[in-house]
mmCIF file of C-alpha atoms in Angstrom:
data_model
loop_
_atom_site.group_PDB
_atom_site.id
_atom_site.type_symbol
_atom_site.label_atom_id
_atom_site.label_comp_id
_atom_site.label_asym_id
_atom_site.label_seq_id
_atom_site.Cartn_x
_atom_site.Cartn_y
_atom_site.Cartn_z
ATOM 1 C CA MET A 693 22.325 1.628 -16.517
ATOM 2 C CA SER A 694 23.041 -1.925 -17.636
ATOM 3 C CA ARG A 695 21.344 -3.402 -20.698
ATOM 4 C CA ARG A 696 19.240 -5.592 -18.389
ATOM 5 C CA GLU A 697 18.086 -2.552 -16.392
ATOM 6 C CA GLN A 698 17.369 -0.714 -19.640
ATOM 7 C CA ILE A 699 15.227 -3.615 -20.835
ATOM 8 C CA LEU A 700 13.280 -3.664 -17.557
ATOM 9 C CA ALA A 701 12.692 0.106 -17.584
ATOM 10 C CA THR A 702 11.629 0.092 -21.235
ATOM 11 C CA ALA A 703 9.400 -2.938 -20.709
ATOM 12 C CA ALA A 704 7.668 -1.171 -17.817
ATOM 13 C CA GLU A 705 6.907 1.811 -20.069
ATOM 14 C CA LEU A 706 5.679 -0.369 -22.935
ATOM 15 C CA PHE A 707 3.640 -2.743 -20.739
ATOM 16 C CA ALA A 708 2.046 0.251 -18.980
ATOM 17 C CA ALA A 709 1.134 1.860 -22.297
ATOM 18 C CA ARG A 710 -0.041 -1.231 -24.208
ATOM 19 C CA GLY A 711 -0.447 -4.038 -21.692
ATOM 20 C CA PHE A 712 1.780 -7.091 -21.318
ATOM 21 C CA HIS A 713 0.023 -8.949 -24.128
ATOM 22 C CA GLY A 714 0.139 -5.899 -26.398
ATOM 23 C CA VAL A 715 3.947 -5.897 -26.498
ATOM 24 C CA SER A 716 5.909 -8.474 -28.477
ATOM 25 C CA VAL A 717 9.505 -9.521 -27.901
ATOM 26 C CA ALA A 718 10.311 -7.796 -31.202
ATOM 27 C CA ASP A 719 8.657 -4.574 -29.942
ATOM 28 C CA LEU A 720 10.655 -4.697 -26.732
ATOM 29 C CA GLY A 721 13.912 -5.433 -28.533
ATOM 30 C CA ALA A 722 13.360 -2.609 -31.004
ATOM 31 C CA ALA A 723 12.613 -0.173 -28.199
ATOM 32 C CA VAL A 724 15.996 -0.895 -26.578
ATOM 33 C CA GLY A 725 17.898 -1.040 -29.865
ATOM 34 C CA ILE A 726 18.389 -4.790 -30.215
ATOM 35 C CA SER A 727 16.650 -7.513 -32.170
ATOM 36 C CA GLY A 728 13.873 -9.469 -30.529
ATOM 37 C CA PRO A 729 15.941 -12.675 -30.442
ATOM 38 C CA ALA A 730 18.858 -10.765 -28.856
ATOM 39 C CA LEU A 731 16.574 -10.093 -25.912
ATOM 40 C CA TYR A 732 16.925 -13.772 -25.018
ATOM 41 C CA LYS A 733 20.580 -13.162 -24.133
ATOM 42 C CA HIS A 734 19.279 -11.165 -21.163
ATOM 43 C CA PHE A 735 15.970 -12.865 -20.287
ATOM 44 C CA VAL A 736 14.702 -16.347 -21.085
ATOM 45 C CA SER A 737 11.267 -15.012 -22.041
ATOM 46 C CA LYS A 738 8.963 -12.024 -21.977
ATOM 47 C CA ASP A 739 7.330 -13.647 -18.936
ATOM 48 C CA ALA A 740 10.725 -13.569 -17.211
ATOM 49 C CA VAL A 741 10.950 -9.820 -17.865
ATOM 50 C CA LEU A 742 7.569 -9.279 -16.199
ATOM 51 C CA ALA A 743 8.481 -11.591 -13.324
ATOM 52 C CA GLU A 744 11.770 -9.862 -12.582
ATOM 53 C CA MET A 745 10.133 -6.468 -12.884
ATOM 54 C CA LEU A 746 7.374 -7.178 -10.365
ATOM 55 C CA VAL A 747 9.396 -9.318 -7.973
ATOM 56 C CA SER A 748 12.151 -6.709 -7.830
ATOM 57 C CA ILE A 749 9.780 -3.818 -7.064
ATOM 58 C CA SER A 750 8.214 -5.855 -4.274
ATOM 59 C CA GLN A 751 11.676 -6.633 -2.893
ATOM 60 C CA ASP A 752 12.648 -2.949 -3.085
ATOM 61 C CA LEU A 753 9.500 -1.776 -1.324
ATOM 62 C CA LEU A 754 10.034 -4.256 1.496
ATOM 63 C CA SER A 755 13.775 -3.734 1.840
ATOM 64 C CA VAL A 756 13.629 0.046 1.942
ATOM 65 C CA GLY A 757 10.490 -0.111 4.079
ATOM 66 C CA ARG A 758 12.295 -2.228 6.679
ATOM 67 C CA SER A 759 15.203 0.191 6.639
ATOM 68 C CA ARG A 760 12.879 3.167 7.141
ATOM 69 C CA VAL A 761 11.217 1.461 10.121
ATOM 70 C CA ALA A 762 14.573 0.513 11.644
ATOM 71 C CA ASP A 763 15.847 4.094 11.344
ATOM 72 C CA ALA A 764 12.701 5.709 12.787
ATOM 73 C CA ALA A 765 12.499 7.131 16.297
ATOM 74 C CA GLY A 766 9.181 5.368 16.942
ATOM 75 C CA PRO A 767 6.118 3.863 15.244
ATOM 76 C CA ALA A 768 4.525 7.185 14.223
ATOM 77 C CA ASP A 769 7.806 8.323 12.689
ATOM 78 C CA ALA A 770 8.124 4.912 11.023
ATOM 79 C CA LEU A 771 4.711 5.332 9.401
ATOM 80 C CA VAL A 772 5.596 8.814 8.169
ATOM 81 C CA ALA A 773 8.806 7.386 6.700
ATOM 82 C CA LEU A 774 6.883 4.514 5.081
ATOM 83 C CA VAL A 775 4.355 6.907 3.565
ATOM 84 C CA ASP A 776 7.121 9.173 2.245
ATOM 85 C CA TRP A 777 8.925 6.170 0.761
ATOM 86 C CA HIS A 778 5.842 4.711 -0.887
ATOM 87 C CA VAL A 779 4.713 8.082 -2.288
ATOM 88 C CA ASP A 780 8.182 8.745 -3.657
ATOM 89 C CA PHE A 781 8.275 5.254 -5.196
ATOM 90 C CA ALA A 782 4.842 5.663 -6.793
ATOM 91 C CA LEU A 783 5.746 9.019 -8.304
ATOM 92 C CA ARG A 784 9.064 7.765 -9.695
ATOM 93 C CA HIS A 785 7.689 4.457 -10.984
ATOM 94 C CA ARG A 786 4.234 5.191 -12.362
ATOM 95 C CA PRO A 787 4.541 2.572 -15.139
ATOM 96 C CA LEU A 788 5.388 -0.144 -12.606
ATOM 97 C CA ILE A 789 2.277 0.705 -10.601
ATOM 98 C CA VAL A 790 0.160 0.338 -13.754
ATOM 99 C CA VAL A 791 1.826 -2.933 -14.755
ATOM 100 C CA GLN A 792 1.465 -4.381 -11.244
ATOM 101 C CA ASP A 793 -2.217 -3.531 -11.220
ATOM 102 C CA ARG A 794 -3.139 -4.517 -14.763
ATOM 103 C CA ASP A 795 -0.817 -7.389 -15.665
ATOM 104 C CA TRP A 796 -0.743 -9.273 -12.351
ATOM 105 C CA GLU A 797 -2.537 -12.271 -13.845
ATOM 106 C CA SER A 798 0.116 -12.586 -16.564
ATOM 107 C CA LEU A 799 2.829 -13.328 -14.004
ATOM 108 C CA PRO A 800 4.085 -16.909 -13.978
ATOM 109 C CA ARG A 801 2.735 -18.793 -10.934
ATOM 110 C CA GLU A 802 6.042 -18.939 -9.034
ATOM 111 C CA ALA A 803 6.654 -15.220 -9.486
ATOM 112 C CA ARG A 804 3.066 -14.447 -8.456
ATOM 113 C CA GLU A 805 3.568 -16.404 -5.240
ATOM 114 C CA ARG A 806 6.875 -14.641 -4.561
ATOM 115 C CA VAL A 807 5.280 -11.230 -5.116
ATOM 116 C CA ARG A 808 2.351 -12.169 -2.849
ATOM 117 C CA THR A 809 4.732 -13.235 -0.082
ATOM 118 C CA LEU A 810 6.755 -10.025 -0.344
ATOM 119 C CA GLN A 811 3.606 -7.909 -0.453
ATOM 120 C CA ARG A 812 2.177 -9.621 2.643
ATOM 121 C CA GLU A 813 5.414 -8.882 4.484
ATOM 122 C CA TYR A 814 5.247 -5.248 3.338
ATOM 123 C CA VAL A 815 1.621 -4.916 4.466
ATOM 124 C CA ASP A 816 2.500 -6.440 7.828
ATOM 125 C CA LEU A 817 5.417 -4.023 8.212
ATOM 126 C CA TRP A 818 2.891 -1.188 7.994
ATOM 127 C CA ALA A 819 0.281 -3.032 10.073
ATOM 128 C CA ASP A 820 2.749 -3.649 12.909
ATOM 129 C CA GLN A 821 3.504 0.069 13.131
ATOM 130 C CA LEU A 822 -0.194 0.953 12.936
ATOM 131 C CA ARG A 823 -0.955 -1.403 15.817
ATOM 132 C CA LEU A 824 1.758 0.255 17.906
ATOM 133 C CA VAL A 825 0.406 3.737 17.148
ATOM 134 C CA HIS A 826 -3.248 2.791 17.600
ATOM 135 C CA GLY A 827 -3.177 0.507 20.652
ATOM 136 C CA GLY A 828 -5.717 -2.281 20.516
ATOM 137 C CA LEU A 829 -6.081 -2.141 16.741
ATOM 138 C CA ALA A 830 -6.892 -5.595 15.375
ATOM 139 C CA LEU A 831 -4.389 -6.994 12.880
ATOM 140 C CA GLU A 832 -6.972 -7.340 10.088
ATOM 141 C CA ARG A 833 -8.062 -3.720 10.542
ATOM 142 C CA ALA A 834 -4.424 -2.570 10.494
ATOM 143 C CA ARG A 835 -3.856 -4.524 7.285
ATOM 144 C CA ALA A 836 -6.995 -2.990 5.765
ATOM 145 C CA MET A 837 -5.752 0.487 6.689
ATOM 146 C CA ALA A 838 -2.396 -0.231 5.028
ATOM 147 C CA HIS A 839 -4.130 -1.475 1.869
ATOM 148 C CA ALA A 840 -6.352 1.621 1.816
ATOM 149 C CA ALA A 841 -3.280 3.860 2.046
ATOM 150 C CA PHE A 842 -1.613 1.898 -0.775
ATOM 151 C CA GLY A 843 -4.711 2.318 -2.933
ATOM 152 C CA LEU A 844 -4.668 6.052 -2.391
ATOM 153 C CA ILE A 845 -0.946 6.356 -3.091
ATOM 154 C CA ASN A 846 -0.982 3.934 -6.019
ATOM 155 C CA SER A 847 -3.712 5.958 -7.733
ATOM 156 C CA THR A 848 -0.872 8.299 -8.745
ATOM 157 C CA PRO A 849 -0.575 7.125 -12.391
ATOM 158 C CA HIS A 850 -4.278 7.862 -12.873
ATOM 159 C CA SER A 851 -4.686 10.902 -10.626
ATOM 160 C CA GLY A 852 -1.338 12.654 -10.994
ATOM 161 C CA LEU A 853 -2.857 15.893 -12.183
ATOM 162 C CA LEU A 854 -0.378 18.006 -10.262
ATOM 163 C CA PRO A 855 3.362 18.368 -10.706
ATOM 164 C CA ASP A 856 5.329 15.841 -8.649
ATOM 165 C CA VAL A 857 6.201 18.007 -5.620
ATOM 166 C CA PRO A 858 2.663 19.211 -4.870
ATOM 167 C CA MET A 859 1.350 15.727 -5.750
ATOM 168 C CA HIS A 860 3.793 14.205 -3.252
ATOM 169 C CA ASP A 861 2.628 16.640 -0.578
ATOM 170 C CA LEU A 862 -1.042 15.934 -1.295
ATOM 171 C CA LEU A 863 -0.638 12.153 -1.307
ATOM 172 C CA ARG A 864 1.458 12.288 1.859
ATOM 173 C CA GLN A 865 -1.093 14.417 3.681
ATOM 174 C CA MET A 866 -4.008 12.254 2.537
ATOM 175 C CA ALA A 867 -2.287 8.937 3.313
ATOM 176 C CA LEU A 868 -1.256 10.073 6.790
ATOM 177 C CA GLY A 869 -4.817 11.246 7.416
ATOM 178 C CA ALA A 870 -6.176 7.886 6.240
ATOM 179 C CA LEU A 871 -3.840 6.190 8.706
ATOM 180 C CA GLY A 872 -5.050 8.405 11.550
ATOM 181 C CA LEU A 873 -1.807 10.381 11.817
ATOM 182 C CA ASP A 874 -1.036 14.070 11.854
ATOM 183 C CA ASP A 875 1.401 15.298 9.242
ATOM 184 C CA PRO A 876 4.427 16.404 11.298
ATOM 185 C CA ASP A 877 5.299 18.949 8.599
ATOM 186 C CA ARG A 878 1.960 20.708 9.051
ATOM 187 C CA ARG A 879 2.122 21.256 12.818
#
């Protein structure tokens, strides 16, 4: 892991625990074993850390999501793959889910717009597959279904009362049900 990646991972943990405004540059530097001012060799500001963190997770979700859809045998399989990907992401990156939810307003305007654009594309990736599975489904309803599934999956940091494997299975089953799909592993 590079120093930059270490800073981002540590910042996610600290921001999730204390909030973006509850963490100083000195706190972040100390947590990664450097001085606060040395942090500026890697990022121009604490805002830049938050921006890169949230833009990069949105890029990852979309990139891997597109790959999952492209590799799927059809739209139902694509949705199963998207659910599996998003559940896995949420379980591995609980702090990022918290930071995205709580510190969204602290993002610099340009980064907020970039994240919004990436998130819209991600929602539409899901919505397109939902419309193929559920013929005649209006785009706005498909988008609402995708958002509802995200809300369920992204509740993981707050509702993760089970170990990761059974939590993954539960979230997968519930998200697929919310999307009107049978879980192919339960047939």
